[in-house]
CSV table of C-alpha atoms (C1' of nucleotides) in Angstrom, one decimal:
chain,number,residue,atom,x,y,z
A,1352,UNK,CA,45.0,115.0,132.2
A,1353,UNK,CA,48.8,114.3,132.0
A,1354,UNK,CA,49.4,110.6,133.1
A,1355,UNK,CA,52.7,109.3,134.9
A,1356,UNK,CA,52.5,105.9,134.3
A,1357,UNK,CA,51.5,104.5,130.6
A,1358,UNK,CA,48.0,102.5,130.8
A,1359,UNK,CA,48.2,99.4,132.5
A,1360,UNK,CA,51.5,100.4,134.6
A,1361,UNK,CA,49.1,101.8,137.4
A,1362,UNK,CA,47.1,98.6,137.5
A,1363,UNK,CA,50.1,96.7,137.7
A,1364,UNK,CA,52.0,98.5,140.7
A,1365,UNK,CA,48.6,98.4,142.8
A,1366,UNK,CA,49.0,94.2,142.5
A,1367,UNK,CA,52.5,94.3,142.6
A,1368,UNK,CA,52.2,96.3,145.9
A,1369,UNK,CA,49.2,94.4,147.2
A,1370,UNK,CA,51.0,90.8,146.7
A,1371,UNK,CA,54.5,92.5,148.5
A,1372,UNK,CA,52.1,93.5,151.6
A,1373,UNK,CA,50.2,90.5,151.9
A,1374,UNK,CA,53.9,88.4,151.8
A,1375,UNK,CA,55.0,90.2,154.4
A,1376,UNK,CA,51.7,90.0,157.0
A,1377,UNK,CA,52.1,86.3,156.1
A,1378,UNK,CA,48.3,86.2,154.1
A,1379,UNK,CA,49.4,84.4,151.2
A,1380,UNK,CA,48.9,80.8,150.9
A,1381,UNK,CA,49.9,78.2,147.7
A,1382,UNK,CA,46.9,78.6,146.1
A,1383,UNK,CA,45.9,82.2,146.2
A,1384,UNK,CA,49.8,82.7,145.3
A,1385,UNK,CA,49.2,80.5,142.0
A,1386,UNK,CA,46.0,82.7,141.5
A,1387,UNK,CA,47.8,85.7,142.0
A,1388,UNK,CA,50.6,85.0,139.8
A,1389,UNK,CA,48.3,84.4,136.8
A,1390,UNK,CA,46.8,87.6,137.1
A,1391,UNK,CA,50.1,89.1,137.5
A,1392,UNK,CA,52.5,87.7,134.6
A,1393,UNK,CA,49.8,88.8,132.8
A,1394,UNK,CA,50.4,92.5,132.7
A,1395,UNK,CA,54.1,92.1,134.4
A,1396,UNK,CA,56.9,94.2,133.3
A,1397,UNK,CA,60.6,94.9,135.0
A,1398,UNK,CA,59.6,96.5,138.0
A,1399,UNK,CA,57.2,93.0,138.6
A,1400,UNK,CA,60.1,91.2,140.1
A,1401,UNK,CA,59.8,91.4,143.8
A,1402,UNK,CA,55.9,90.6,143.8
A,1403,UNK,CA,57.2,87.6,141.5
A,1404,UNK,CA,60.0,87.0,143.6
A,1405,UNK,CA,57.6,86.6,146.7
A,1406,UNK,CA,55.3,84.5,145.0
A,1407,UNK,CA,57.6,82.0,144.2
A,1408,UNK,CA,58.9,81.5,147.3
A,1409,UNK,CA,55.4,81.0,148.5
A,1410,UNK,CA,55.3,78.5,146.0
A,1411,UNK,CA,58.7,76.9,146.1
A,1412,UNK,CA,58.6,76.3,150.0
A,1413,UNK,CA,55.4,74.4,149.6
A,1414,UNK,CA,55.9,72.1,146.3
A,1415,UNK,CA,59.5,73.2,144.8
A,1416,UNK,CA,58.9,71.3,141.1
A,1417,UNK,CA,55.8,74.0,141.2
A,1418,UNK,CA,58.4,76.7,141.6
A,1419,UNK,CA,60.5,76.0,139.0
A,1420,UNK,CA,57.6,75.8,136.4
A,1421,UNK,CA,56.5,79.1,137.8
A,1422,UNK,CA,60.1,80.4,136.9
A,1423,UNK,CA,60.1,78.6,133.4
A,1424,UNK,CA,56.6,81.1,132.9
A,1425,UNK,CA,58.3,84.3,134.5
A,1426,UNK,CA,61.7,83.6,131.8
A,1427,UNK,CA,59.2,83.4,128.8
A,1428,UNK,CA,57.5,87.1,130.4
A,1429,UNK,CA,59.0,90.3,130.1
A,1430,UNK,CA,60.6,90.1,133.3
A,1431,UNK,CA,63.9,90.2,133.7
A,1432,UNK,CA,64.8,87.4,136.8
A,1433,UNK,CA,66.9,89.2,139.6
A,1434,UNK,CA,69.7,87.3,141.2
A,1435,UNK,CA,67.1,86.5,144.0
A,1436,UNK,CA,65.2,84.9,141.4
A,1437,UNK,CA,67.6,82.9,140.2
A,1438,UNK,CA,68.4,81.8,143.7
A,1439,UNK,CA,65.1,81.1,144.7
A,1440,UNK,CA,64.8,78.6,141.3
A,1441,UNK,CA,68.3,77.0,143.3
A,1442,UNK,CA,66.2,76.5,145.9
A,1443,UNK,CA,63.6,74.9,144.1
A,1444,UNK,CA,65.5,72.6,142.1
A,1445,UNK,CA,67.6,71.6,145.1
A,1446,UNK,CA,64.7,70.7,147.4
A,1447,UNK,CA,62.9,68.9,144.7
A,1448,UNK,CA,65.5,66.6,144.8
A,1449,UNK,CA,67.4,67.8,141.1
A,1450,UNK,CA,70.4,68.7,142.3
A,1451,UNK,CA,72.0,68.4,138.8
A,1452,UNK,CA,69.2,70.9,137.8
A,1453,UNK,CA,70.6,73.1,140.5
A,1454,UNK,CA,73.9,72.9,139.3
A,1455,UNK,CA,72.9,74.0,136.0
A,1456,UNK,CA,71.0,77.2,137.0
A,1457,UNK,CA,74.0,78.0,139.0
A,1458,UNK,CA,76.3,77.6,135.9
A,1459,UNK,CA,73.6,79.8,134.0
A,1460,UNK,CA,73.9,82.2,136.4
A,1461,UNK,CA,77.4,82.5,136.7
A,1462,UNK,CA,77.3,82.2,132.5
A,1463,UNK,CA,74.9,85.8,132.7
A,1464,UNK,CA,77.9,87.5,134.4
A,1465,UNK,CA,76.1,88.3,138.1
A,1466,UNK,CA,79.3,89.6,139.7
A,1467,UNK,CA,78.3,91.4,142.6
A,1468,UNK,CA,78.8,89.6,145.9
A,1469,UNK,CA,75.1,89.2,146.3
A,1470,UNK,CA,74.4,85.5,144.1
A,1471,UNK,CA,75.0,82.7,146.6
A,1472,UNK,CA,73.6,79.4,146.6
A,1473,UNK,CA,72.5,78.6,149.9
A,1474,UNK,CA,70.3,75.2,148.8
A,1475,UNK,CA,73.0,74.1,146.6
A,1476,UNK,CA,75.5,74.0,149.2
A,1477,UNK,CA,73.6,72.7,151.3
A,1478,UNK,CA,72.7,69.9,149.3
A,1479,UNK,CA,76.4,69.2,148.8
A,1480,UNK,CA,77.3,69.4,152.2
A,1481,UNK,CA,73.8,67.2,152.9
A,1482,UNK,CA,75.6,64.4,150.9
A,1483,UNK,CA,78.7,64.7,153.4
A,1484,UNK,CA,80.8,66.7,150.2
A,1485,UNK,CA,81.8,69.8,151.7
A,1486,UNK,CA,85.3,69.8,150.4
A,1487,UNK,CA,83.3,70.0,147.2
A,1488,UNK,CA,81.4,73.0,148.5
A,1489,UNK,CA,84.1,74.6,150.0
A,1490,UNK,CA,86.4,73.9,146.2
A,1491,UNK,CA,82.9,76.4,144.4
A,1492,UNK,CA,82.8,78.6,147.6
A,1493,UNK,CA,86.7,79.2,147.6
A,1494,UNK,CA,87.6,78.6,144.5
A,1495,UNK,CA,85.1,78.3,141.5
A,1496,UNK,CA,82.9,81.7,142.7
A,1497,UNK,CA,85.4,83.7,142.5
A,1498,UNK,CA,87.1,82.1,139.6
A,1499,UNK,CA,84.0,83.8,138.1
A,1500,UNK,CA,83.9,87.1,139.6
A,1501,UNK,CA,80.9,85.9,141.8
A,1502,UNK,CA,82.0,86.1,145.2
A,1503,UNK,CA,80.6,84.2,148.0
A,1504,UNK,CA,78.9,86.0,151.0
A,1505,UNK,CA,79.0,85.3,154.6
A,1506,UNK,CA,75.6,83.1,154.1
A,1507,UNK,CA,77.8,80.8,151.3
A,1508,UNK,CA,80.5,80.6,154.0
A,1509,UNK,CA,78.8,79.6,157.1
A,1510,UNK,CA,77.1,76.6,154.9
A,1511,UNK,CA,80.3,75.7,154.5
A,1512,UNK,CA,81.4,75.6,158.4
A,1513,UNK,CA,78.9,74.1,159.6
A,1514,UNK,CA,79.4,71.1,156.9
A,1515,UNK,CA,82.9,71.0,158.0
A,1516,UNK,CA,81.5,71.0,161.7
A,1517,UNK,CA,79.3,67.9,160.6
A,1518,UNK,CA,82.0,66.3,159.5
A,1519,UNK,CA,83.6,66.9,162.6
A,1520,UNK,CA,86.5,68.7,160.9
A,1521,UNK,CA,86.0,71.9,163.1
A,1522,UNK,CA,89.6,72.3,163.1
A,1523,UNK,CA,90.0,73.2,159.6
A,1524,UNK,CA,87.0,75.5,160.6
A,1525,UNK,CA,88.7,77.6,162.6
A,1526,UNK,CA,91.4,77.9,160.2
A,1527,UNK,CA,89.2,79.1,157.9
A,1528,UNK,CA,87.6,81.2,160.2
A,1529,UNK,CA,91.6,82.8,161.1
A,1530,UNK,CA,92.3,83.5,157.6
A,1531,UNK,CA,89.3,85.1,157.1
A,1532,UNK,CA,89.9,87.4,160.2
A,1533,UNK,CA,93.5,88.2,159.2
A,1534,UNK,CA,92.2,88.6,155.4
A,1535,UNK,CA,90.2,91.4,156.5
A,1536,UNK,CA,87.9,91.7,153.4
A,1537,UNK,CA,84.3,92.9,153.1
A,1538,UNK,CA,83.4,89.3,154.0
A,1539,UNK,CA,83.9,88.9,157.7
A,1540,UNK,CA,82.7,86.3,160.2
A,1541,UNK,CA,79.5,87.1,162.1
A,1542,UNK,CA,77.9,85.8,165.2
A,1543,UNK,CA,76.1,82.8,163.2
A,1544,UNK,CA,79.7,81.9,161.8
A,1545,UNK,CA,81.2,82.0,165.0
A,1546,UNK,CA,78.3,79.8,166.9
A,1547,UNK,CA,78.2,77.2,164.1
A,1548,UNK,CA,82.5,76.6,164.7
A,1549,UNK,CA,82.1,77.7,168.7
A,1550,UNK,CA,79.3,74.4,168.4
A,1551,UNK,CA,81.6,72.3,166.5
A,1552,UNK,CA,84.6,72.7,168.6
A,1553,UNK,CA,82.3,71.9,172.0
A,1554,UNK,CA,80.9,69.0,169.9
A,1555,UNK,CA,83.9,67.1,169.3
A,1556,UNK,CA,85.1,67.8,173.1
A,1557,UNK,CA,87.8,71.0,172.4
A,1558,UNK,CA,86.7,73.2,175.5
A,1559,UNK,CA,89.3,75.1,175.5
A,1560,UNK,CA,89.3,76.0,171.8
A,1561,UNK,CA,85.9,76.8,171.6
A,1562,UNK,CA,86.3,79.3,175.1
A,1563,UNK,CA,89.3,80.8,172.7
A,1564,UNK,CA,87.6,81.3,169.9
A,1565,UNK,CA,84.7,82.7,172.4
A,1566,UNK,CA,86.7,85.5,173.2
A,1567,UNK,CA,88.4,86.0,169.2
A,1568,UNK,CA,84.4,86.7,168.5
A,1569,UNK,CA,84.1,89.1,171.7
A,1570,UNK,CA,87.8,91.1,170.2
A,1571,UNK,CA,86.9,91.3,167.1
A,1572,UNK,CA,83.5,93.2,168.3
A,1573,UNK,CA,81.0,90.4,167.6
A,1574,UNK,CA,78.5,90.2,170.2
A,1575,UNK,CA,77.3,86.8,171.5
A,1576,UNK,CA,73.1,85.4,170.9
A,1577,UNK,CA,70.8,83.7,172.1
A,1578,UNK,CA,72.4,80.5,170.0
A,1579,UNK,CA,75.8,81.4,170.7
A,1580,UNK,CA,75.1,80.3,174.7
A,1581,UNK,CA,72.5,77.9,174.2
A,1582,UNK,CA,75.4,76.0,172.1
A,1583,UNK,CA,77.5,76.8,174.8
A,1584,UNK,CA,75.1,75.7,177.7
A,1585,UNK,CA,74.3,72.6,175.7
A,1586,UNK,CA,78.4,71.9,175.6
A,1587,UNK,CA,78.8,72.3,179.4
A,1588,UNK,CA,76.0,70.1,180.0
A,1589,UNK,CA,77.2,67.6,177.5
A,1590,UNK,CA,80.1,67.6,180.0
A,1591,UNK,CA,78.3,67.1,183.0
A,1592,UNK,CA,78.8,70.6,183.8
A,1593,UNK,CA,75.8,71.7,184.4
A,1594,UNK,CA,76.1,74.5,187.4
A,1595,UNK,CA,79.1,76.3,185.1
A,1596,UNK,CA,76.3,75.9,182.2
A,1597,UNK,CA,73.6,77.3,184.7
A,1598,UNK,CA,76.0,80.4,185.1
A,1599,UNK,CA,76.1,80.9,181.4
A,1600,UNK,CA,72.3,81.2,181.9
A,1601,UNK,CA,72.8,83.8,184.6
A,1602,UNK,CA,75.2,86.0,182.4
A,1603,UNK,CA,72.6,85.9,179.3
A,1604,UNK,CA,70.5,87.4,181.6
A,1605,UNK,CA,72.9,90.5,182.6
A,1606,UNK,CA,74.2,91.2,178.7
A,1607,UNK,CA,70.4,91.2,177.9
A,1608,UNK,CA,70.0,88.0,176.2
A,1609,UNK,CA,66.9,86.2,176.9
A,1610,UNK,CA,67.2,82.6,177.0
A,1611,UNK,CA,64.8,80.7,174.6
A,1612,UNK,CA,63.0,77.3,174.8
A,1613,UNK,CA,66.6,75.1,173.2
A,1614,UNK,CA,68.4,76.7,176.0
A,1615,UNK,CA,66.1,75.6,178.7
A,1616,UNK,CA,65.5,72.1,177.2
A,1617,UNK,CA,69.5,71.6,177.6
A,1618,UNK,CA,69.5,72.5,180.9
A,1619,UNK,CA,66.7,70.7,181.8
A,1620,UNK,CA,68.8,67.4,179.7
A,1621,UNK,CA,71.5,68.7,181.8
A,1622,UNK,CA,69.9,68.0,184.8
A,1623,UNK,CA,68.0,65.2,183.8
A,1624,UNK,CA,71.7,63.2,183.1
A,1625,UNK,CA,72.7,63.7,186.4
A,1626,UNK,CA,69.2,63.1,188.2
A,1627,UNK,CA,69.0,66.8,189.6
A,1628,UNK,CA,65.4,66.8,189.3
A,1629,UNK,CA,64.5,69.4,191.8
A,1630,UNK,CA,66.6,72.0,189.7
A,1631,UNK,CA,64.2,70.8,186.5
A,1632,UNK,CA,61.2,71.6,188.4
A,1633,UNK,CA,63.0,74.8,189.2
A,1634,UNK,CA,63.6,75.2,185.5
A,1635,UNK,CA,60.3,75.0,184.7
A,1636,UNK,CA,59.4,77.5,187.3
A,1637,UNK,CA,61.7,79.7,185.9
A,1638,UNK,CA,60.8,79.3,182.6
A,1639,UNK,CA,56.8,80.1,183.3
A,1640,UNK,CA,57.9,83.3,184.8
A,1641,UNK,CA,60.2,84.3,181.6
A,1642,UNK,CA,57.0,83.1,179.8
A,1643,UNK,CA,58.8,80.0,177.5
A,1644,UNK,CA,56.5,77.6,177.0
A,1645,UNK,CA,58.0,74.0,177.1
A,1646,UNK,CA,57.9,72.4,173.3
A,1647,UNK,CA,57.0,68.7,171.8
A,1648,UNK,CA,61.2,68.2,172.6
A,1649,UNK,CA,60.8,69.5,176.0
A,1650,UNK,CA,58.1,67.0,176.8
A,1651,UNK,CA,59.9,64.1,174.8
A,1652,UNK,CA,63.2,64.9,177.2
A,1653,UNK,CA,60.8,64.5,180.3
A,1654,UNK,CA,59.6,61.6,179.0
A,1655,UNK,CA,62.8,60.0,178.1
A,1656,UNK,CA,63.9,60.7,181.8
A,1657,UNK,CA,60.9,58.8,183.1
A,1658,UNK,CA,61.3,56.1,180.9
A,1659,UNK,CA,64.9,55.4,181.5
A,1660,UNK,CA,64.2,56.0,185.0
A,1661,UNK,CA,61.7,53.0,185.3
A,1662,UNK,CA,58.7,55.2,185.1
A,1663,UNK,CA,56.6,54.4,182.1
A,1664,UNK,CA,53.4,55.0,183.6
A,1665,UNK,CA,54.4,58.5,184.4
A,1666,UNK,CA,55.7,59.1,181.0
A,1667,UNK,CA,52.6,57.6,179.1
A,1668,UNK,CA,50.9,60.4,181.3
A,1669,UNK,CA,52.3,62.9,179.5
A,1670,UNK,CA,52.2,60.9,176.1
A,1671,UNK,CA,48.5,61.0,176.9
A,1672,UNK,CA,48.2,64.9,177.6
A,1673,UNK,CA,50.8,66.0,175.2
A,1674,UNK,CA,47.9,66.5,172.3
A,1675,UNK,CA,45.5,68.4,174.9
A,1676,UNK,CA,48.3,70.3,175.4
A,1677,UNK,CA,48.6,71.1,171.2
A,1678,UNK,CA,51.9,69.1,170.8
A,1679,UNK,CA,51.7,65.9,168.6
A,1680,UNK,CA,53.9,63.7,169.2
A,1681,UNK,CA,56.7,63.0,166.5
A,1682,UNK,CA,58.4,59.3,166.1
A,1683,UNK,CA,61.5,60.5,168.7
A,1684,UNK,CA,58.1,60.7,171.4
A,1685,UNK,CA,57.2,57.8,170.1
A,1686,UNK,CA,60.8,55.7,170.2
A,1687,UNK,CA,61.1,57.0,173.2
A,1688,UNK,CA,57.6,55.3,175.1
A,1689,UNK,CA,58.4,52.6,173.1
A,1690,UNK,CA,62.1,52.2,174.8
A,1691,UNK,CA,60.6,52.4,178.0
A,1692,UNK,CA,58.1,49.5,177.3
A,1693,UNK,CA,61.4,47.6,175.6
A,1694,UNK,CA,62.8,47.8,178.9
A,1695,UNK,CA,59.9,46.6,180.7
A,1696,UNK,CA,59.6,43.4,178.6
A,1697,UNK,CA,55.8,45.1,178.0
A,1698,UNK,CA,55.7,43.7,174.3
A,1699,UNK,CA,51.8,44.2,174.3
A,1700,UNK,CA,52.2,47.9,175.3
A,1701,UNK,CA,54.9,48.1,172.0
A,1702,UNK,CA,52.5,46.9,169.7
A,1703,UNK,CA,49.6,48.7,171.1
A,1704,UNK,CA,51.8,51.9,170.7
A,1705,UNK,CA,53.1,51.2,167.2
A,1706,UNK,CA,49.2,50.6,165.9
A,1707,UNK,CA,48.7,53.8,167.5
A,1708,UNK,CA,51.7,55.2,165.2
A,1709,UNK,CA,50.4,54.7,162.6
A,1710,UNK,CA,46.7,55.1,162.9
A,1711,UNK,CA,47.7,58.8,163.7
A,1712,UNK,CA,49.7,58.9,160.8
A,1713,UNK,CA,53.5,58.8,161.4
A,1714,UNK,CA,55.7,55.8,159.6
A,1715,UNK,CA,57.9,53.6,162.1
A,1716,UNK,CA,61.4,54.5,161.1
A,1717,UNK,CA,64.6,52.8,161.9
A,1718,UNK,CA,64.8,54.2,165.7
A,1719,UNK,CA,61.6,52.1,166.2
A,1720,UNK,CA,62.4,49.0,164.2
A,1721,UNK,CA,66.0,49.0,166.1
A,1722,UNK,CA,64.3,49.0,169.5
A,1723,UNK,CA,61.7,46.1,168.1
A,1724,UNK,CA,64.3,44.2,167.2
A,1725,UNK,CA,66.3,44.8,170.3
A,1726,UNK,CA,63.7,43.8,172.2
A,1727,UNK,CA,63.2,40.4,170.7
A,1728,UNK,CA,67.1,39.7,170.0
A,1729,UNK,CA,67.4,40.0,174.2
A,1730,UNK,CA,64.4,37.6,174.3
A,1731,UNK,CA,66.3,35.5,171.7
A,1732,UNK,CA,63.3,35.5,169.6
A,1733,UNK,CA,64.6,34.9,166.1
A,1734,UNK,CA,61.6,34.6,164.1
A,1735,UNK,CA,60.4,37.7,165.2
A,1736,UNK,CA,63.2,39.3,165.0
A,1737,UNK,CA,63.4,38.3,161.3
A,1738,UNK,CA,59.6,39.0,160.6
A,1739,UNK,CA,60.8,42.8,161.7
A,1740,UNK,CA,63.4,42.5,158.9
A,1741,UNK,CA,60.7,42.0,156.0
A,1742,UNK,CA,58.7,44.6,157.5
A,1743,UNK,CA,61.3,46.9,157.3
A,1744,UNK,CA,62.5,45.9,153.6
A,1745,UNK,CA,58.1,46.0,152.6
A,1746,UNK,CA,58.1,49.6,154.0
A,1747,UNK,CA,61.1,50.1,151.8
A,1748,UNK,CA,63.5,51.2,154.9
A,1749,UNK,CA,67.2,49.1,154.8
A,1750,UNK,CA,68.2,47.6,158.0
A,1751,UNK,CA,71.2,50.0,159.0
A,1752,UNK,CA,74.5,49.0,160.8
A,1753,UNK,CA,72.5,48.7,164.5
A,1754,UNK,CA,69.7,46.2,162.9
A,1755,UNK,CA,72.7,44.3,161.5
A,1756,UNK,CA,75.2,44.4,164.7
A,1757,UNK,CA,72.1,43.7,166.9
A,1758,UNK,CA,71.2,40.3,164.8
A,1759,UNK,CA,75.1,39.2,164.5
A,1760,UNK,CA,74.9,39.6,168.2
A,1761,UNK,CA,72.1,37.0,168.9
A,1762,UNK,CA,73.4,34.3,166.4
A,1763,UNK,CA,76.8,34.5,168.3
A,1764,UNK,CA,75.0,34.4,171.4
A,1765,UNK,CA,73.0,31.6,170.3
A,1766,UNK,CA,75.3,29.8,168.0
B,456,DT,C1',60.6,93.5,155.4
B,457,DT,C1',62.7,90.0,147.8
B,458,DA,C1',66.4,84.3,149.9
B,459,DG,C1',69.8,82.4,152.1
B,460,DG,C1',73.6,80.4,157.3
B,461,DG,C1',74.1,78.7,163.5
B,462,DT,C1',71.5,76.0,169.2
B,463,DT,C1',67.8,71.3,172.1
B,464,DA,C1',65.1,65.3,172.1
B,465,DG,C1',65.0,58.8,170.5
DNA sequence: TTAGGGTTAG
């Protein structure tokens, strides 16, 4: 019998294609990925790669320093790493907090000569722009890459907008975003690059340039998503125009873009602002019929409302249903009851609700230490407000600029 | 469909 495969090969592609099915149904957990990659490097050869490539990731999102022994065992195998590979190991590194180690598999990757426009280091750039060092992204993006034949993609580039947009330089964004229009190469904006800048323009208040560069995206044949308006809704309610934002909604619904549950939670902010509550409930009506369910950040915007609203009761009503309902709440829920008690002088109810924190498991961050210690600077309450302090420092958090501005307040009140 | 970019809450 002639064979088409030498022995072994057959074995091998049966795993390899059994792994590649059960990553894409979503079946593999850490674990049975670390199992499954031991029985796979064993016999692995070139055409190994993929299955490899899909454990790791499996690996890597859950416990990156994992992932990049994993990659250390696939080098020392006869498997050559593909450019995903290599970008997966960025990954790794990046989110397990080496960033110099993600440096260095970048430089090894450029040093191996991968000059097709397909490396790009999402993590790493990320990671940069992360530490507020864009212009240091945007120097390897625009400069160093191709210096080495590796040219960025659209994925490198829109890192790099959207750091600029953090950094509220959205201006230099759209420059960017001109000069690659009018460069016309293979690497063009798409719709995620225009949302990110369209968001950054409406974030630092230029309406009008964000409506312009609206309709740049529309010429130039990109159509608009579901995150395109929702940062667009989101902008027009930031502005207290909430009926032009409610229009946007309207003319999702005639291109054929179904709103999702971040658009509907602006609105319903939108509303919320300016007190409208009869158009929330008609949100939510809305929303049951286009079958969105309302999220943990839905529920915490409810609840801010009531609190700031003088209704703590109500909102501890939802606090109290929100796990029935499968939502946990996060610290923001929490921060956010806590406020309302804050406002009501109810210092029992704070404590009660901070025990409750962290019985369930979540750690007080600086949102909830800055409302503690609001709430006892307006009393004038200076040893608590200094017993909060330590606490902080013992659970290893620094008072930031508010803890500091809100205690410099009280002494000068106080003298 | 081998990874990787954009929207909402304190």
């Amino acid at each position: 019998m002639s064979r088409r495969f030498p022995p072994g090969a057959m074995s091998r592609r049966i795993l390899e294609r059994k792994i590649q099915d059960r990553y894409h149904a979503g079946h593999i957990g850490t674990h049975n990925a670390l199992n499954l990659f031991d029985e796979l490097i064993q016999v692995a050869g070139p055409s190994s790669v993929r299955a490899i490539n899909c454990l790791l990731t499996v690996v890597g999102r859950d416990c990156p320093v994992l992932g990049v022994s994993l990659f250390n065992r696939v080098a020392r195998a006869k498997v050559p790493p593909h450019n995903i590979t290599y970008s997966i190991l960025v990954d790794c590194c990046c989110r397990a907090g080496c960033l110099d180690l993600g440096h260095a598999a970048m430089g090894h990757v450029i040093k191996l000569g991968f000059t097709e426009a397909i490396v790009n280091f999402s993590h790493l750039l990320k990671a940069i722009c992360a530490e507020k060092k864009t212009s240091y992204a945007m120097d390897i993006v625009l400069r160093i890459m191709p210096m080495f034949n590796c040219v960025p993609n659209i994925f490198s580039y829109s890192i790099v907008f959207k750091g600029l947009c953090n950094e509220k330089r959205s201006q230099e964004a759209l420059e960017l975003i001109q000069i690659m229009v009018e460069d016309g190469g293979c690497c063009r904006p798409d719709v995620v690059t225009y949302s990110t800048v369209i968001d950054g323009l409406l974030k630092e208040g230029e309406v009008d340039q964000a409506y312009n560069l609206f309709s740049e995206m529309l010429r130039q044949g990109v159509s608009p998503n579901v995150v395109t308006c929702s940062s667009i809704i989101s902008g027009m309610c930031k502005a207290q125009s909430v009926d032009k934002a409610k229009e946007v909604l309207q003319q999702m619904f005639e291109r054929g873009i179904l709103p999702n549950i971040t658009t509907y939670n602006s609105l319903i902010q939108g509303y919320y602002s300016l007190g409208r509550c009869k158009e929330v409930d008609q949100i939510f009506k809305e929303m049951t019929i286009n079958g969105v369910q309302p999220d943990i950040i839905t529920y915490n915007i409810q609840m801010d409302y009531l609190c700031k609203s003088g209704q703590c009761a109500e909102a501890r009503k939802i606090f109290d249903s929100m796990i029935s309902l499968g939502q946990n709440p996060t610290a923001t829920t929490y921060s956010i009851l806590l406020h309302g008690y804050a406002m009501e002088k109810s210092f029992h109810d704070m404590h009660c609700l901070i025990d409750l924190m962290v019985e369930n498991g979540i750690s007080p961050d600086h949102y909830v230490y800055n409302i503690l210690i609001s709430a006892y600077a307006k009393e004038e309450m200076v040893g608590e407000v200094m017993h909060i302090f330590t606490k902080m420092r013992q659970q290893g958090l620094n008072p930031d600029a508010v803890s500091y501005g809100t205690v410099i307040d009280l002494l000068s009140r106080i003298g």
